[in-house]
Coordinates of C-alpha atoms in Angstrom, one line a residue:
X291 CA -20.9 -15.2 -4.3
X292 CA -20.0 -15.7 -0.6
X293 CA -20.7 -13.2 2.9
X294 CA -18.3 -10.8 3.7
X295 CA -15.9 -12.1 6.7
X296 CA -18.5 -9.9 9.2
X297 CA -21.4 -11.4 7.8
X298 CA -23.2 -14.7 9.1
X299 CA -23.6 -17.0 5.5
X300 CA -27.0 -17.7 4.8
X301 CA -28.8 -20.6 5.0
X302 CA -29.9 -22.4 2.3
X303 CA -33.1 -24.9 2.9
X304 CA -34.3 -27.6 0.5
X305 CA -38.4 -26.4 -0.7
X306 CA -38.9 -30.1 0.8
X307 CA -38.1 -28.9 4.4
X308 CA -40.3 -26.0 4.1
X309 CA -42.2 -26.8 7.1
X310 CA -38.9 -26.0 9.3
X311 CA -39.8 -22.1 8.2
X312 CA -41.9 -20.2 10.5
X313 CA -43.8 -17.6 8.6
X314 CA -44.7 -14.4 10.4
X315 CA -45.4 -12.3 7.3
X316 CA -47.0 -12.4 3.9
X317 CA -44.2 -12.7 1.7
X318 CA -43.0 -9.8 -0.7
X319 CA -40.8 -9.0 -3.6
X320 CA -37.4 -8.2 -2.5
X321 CA -36.1 -8.3 -6.3
X322 CA -38.0 -7.8 -9.8
X323 CA -36.4 -7.7 -13.2
X324 CA -37.0 -9.2 -16.9
X325 CA -34.5 -11.0 -18.1
X326 CA -35.0 -9.9 -21.7
X327 CA -34.0 -6.2 -20.6
X328 CA -31.4 -7.0 -18.4
X329 CA -28.9 -4.6 -20.2
X330 CA -31.7 -1.6 -19.9
X331 CA -31.9 -2.3 -16.1
X332 CA -30.4 0.3 -13.2
X333 CA -27.2 -1.4 -11.8
X334 CA -28.3 -0.6 -8.3
X335 CA -31.4 -1.2 -6.5
X336 CA -32.3 0.0 -2.9
X337 CA -35.7 -0.7 -1.0
X338 CA -37.5 -0.8 2.5
X339 CA -40.1 -3.4 2.8
X340 CA -42.2 -3.6 5.5
X341 CA -43.6 -6.7 7.1
X342 CA -46.4 -6.1 9.8
X343 CA -46.2 -8.9 12.5
X344 CA -49.9 -9.8 13.7
X345 CA -49.3 -12.3 16.9
X346 CA -45.6 -12.4 19.2
X347 CA -43.1 -15.0 17.5
X348 CA -39.5 -16.0 17.0
X349 CA -37.2 -14.0 14.2
X350 CA -34.2 -14.7 13.2
X351 CA -34.1 -13.7 9.8
X352 CA -35.5 -13.2 6.1
X353 CA -36.7 -16.3 3.9
X354 CA -36.5 -15.6 0.2
X355 CA -36.9 -18.1 -2.8
X356 CA -37.1 -18.3 -6.6
X357 CA -40.4 -17.4 -8.2
X358 CA -39.8 -16.9 -12.0
X359 CA -42.8 -15.6 -14.0
X360 CA -42.8 -17.4 -17.4
X361 CA -45.6 -15.5 -19.3
X362 CA -49.3 -14.7 -18.2
X363 CA -50.1 -18.2 -17.9
X364 CA -47.0 -19.9 -16.5
X365 CA -45.3 -19.3 -13.2
X366 CA -42.5 -21.3 -11.6
X367 CA -42.1 -21.2 -7.7
X368 CA -39.9 -22.7 -4.9
X369 CA -42.7 -22.0 -2.2
X370 CA -44.7 -25.2 -2.1
X371 CA -43.0 -27.3 -4.4
X372 CA -42.4 -31.1 -2.3
X373 CA -39.3 -30.9 -4.1
X374 CA -36.8 -28.6 -6.2
X375 CA -33.3 -28.3 -7.3
X376 CA -33.5 -24.1 -6.2
X377 CA -33.9 -23.8 -2.5
X378 CA -34.8 -21.0 0.1
X379 CA -32.4 -18.8 1.3
X380 CA -32.7 -17.9 4.7
X381 CA -30.4 -14.6 5.4
X382 CA -29.7 -14.4 8.8
X383 CA -30.3 -11.2 10.9
X384 CA -29.2 -12.3 14.2
X385 CA -27.4 -14.6 16.2
X386 CA -29.8 -16.3 17.8
X387 CA -33.7 -16.2 17.1
X388 CA -35.5 -13.2 19.1
X389 CA -38.9 -13.0 20.5
X390 CA -40.8 -10.1 18.5
X391 CA -44.0 -8.5 19.3
X392 CA -46.8 -7.4 16.8
X393 CA -45.6 -4.7 15.0
X394 CA -43.2 -3.8 11.9
X395 CA -40.1 -5.3 11.1
X396 CA -38.1 -3.8 8.5
X397 CA -35.9 -4.8 5.8
X398 CA -33.9 -2.3 3.8
X399 CA -31.8 -4.2 0.7
X400 CA -29.0 -2.9 -1.6
X401 CA -28.5 -4.6 -4.8
X402 CA -25.2 -4.6 -7.0
X403 CA -25.7 -5.5 -10.2
X404 CA -22.7 -4.2 -11.8
X405 CA -20.5 -6.3 -8.7
X406 CA -19.1 -9.7 -9.8
X407 CA -20.8 -11.8 -8.6
X408 CA -23.9 -9.3 -7.6
X409 CA -23.4 -7.8 -4.2
X410 CA -26.8 -8.0 -1.6
X411 CA -26.6 -6.1 1.6
X412 CA -29.5 -6.2 3.9
X413 CA -30.0 -4.9 7.1
X414 CA -33.2 -5.3 9.5
X415 CA -35.0 -3.0 12.6
X416 CA -36.6 -5.4 14.6
X417 CA -38.7 -3.9 17.4

């Protein structure tokens, strides 16, 4: 897919370059779906995630990566892999990094699975 004309395109960072990312909070699940039951899944999904920030830091966006749960024993995850054909996708939320104090950053997401390609709308409330 492509970003809208007014949006900054996301960055793609190879998993081997994870050291270039500074995580301000613990990861959360943005999107959770069952490949085997996709036809019965909702066509739209909206959510608000709250990321508690414990220390001062610099914020520019949200890093996202693929995590596939195959079964009770097997999981494929980009994070922590020395190399993978899947990359981190960083949705930039500011034109340049901003300083943040301890508090909560909120991510509001709207996902439209009926669109082709799937449409993602993300907005952030940064204290």
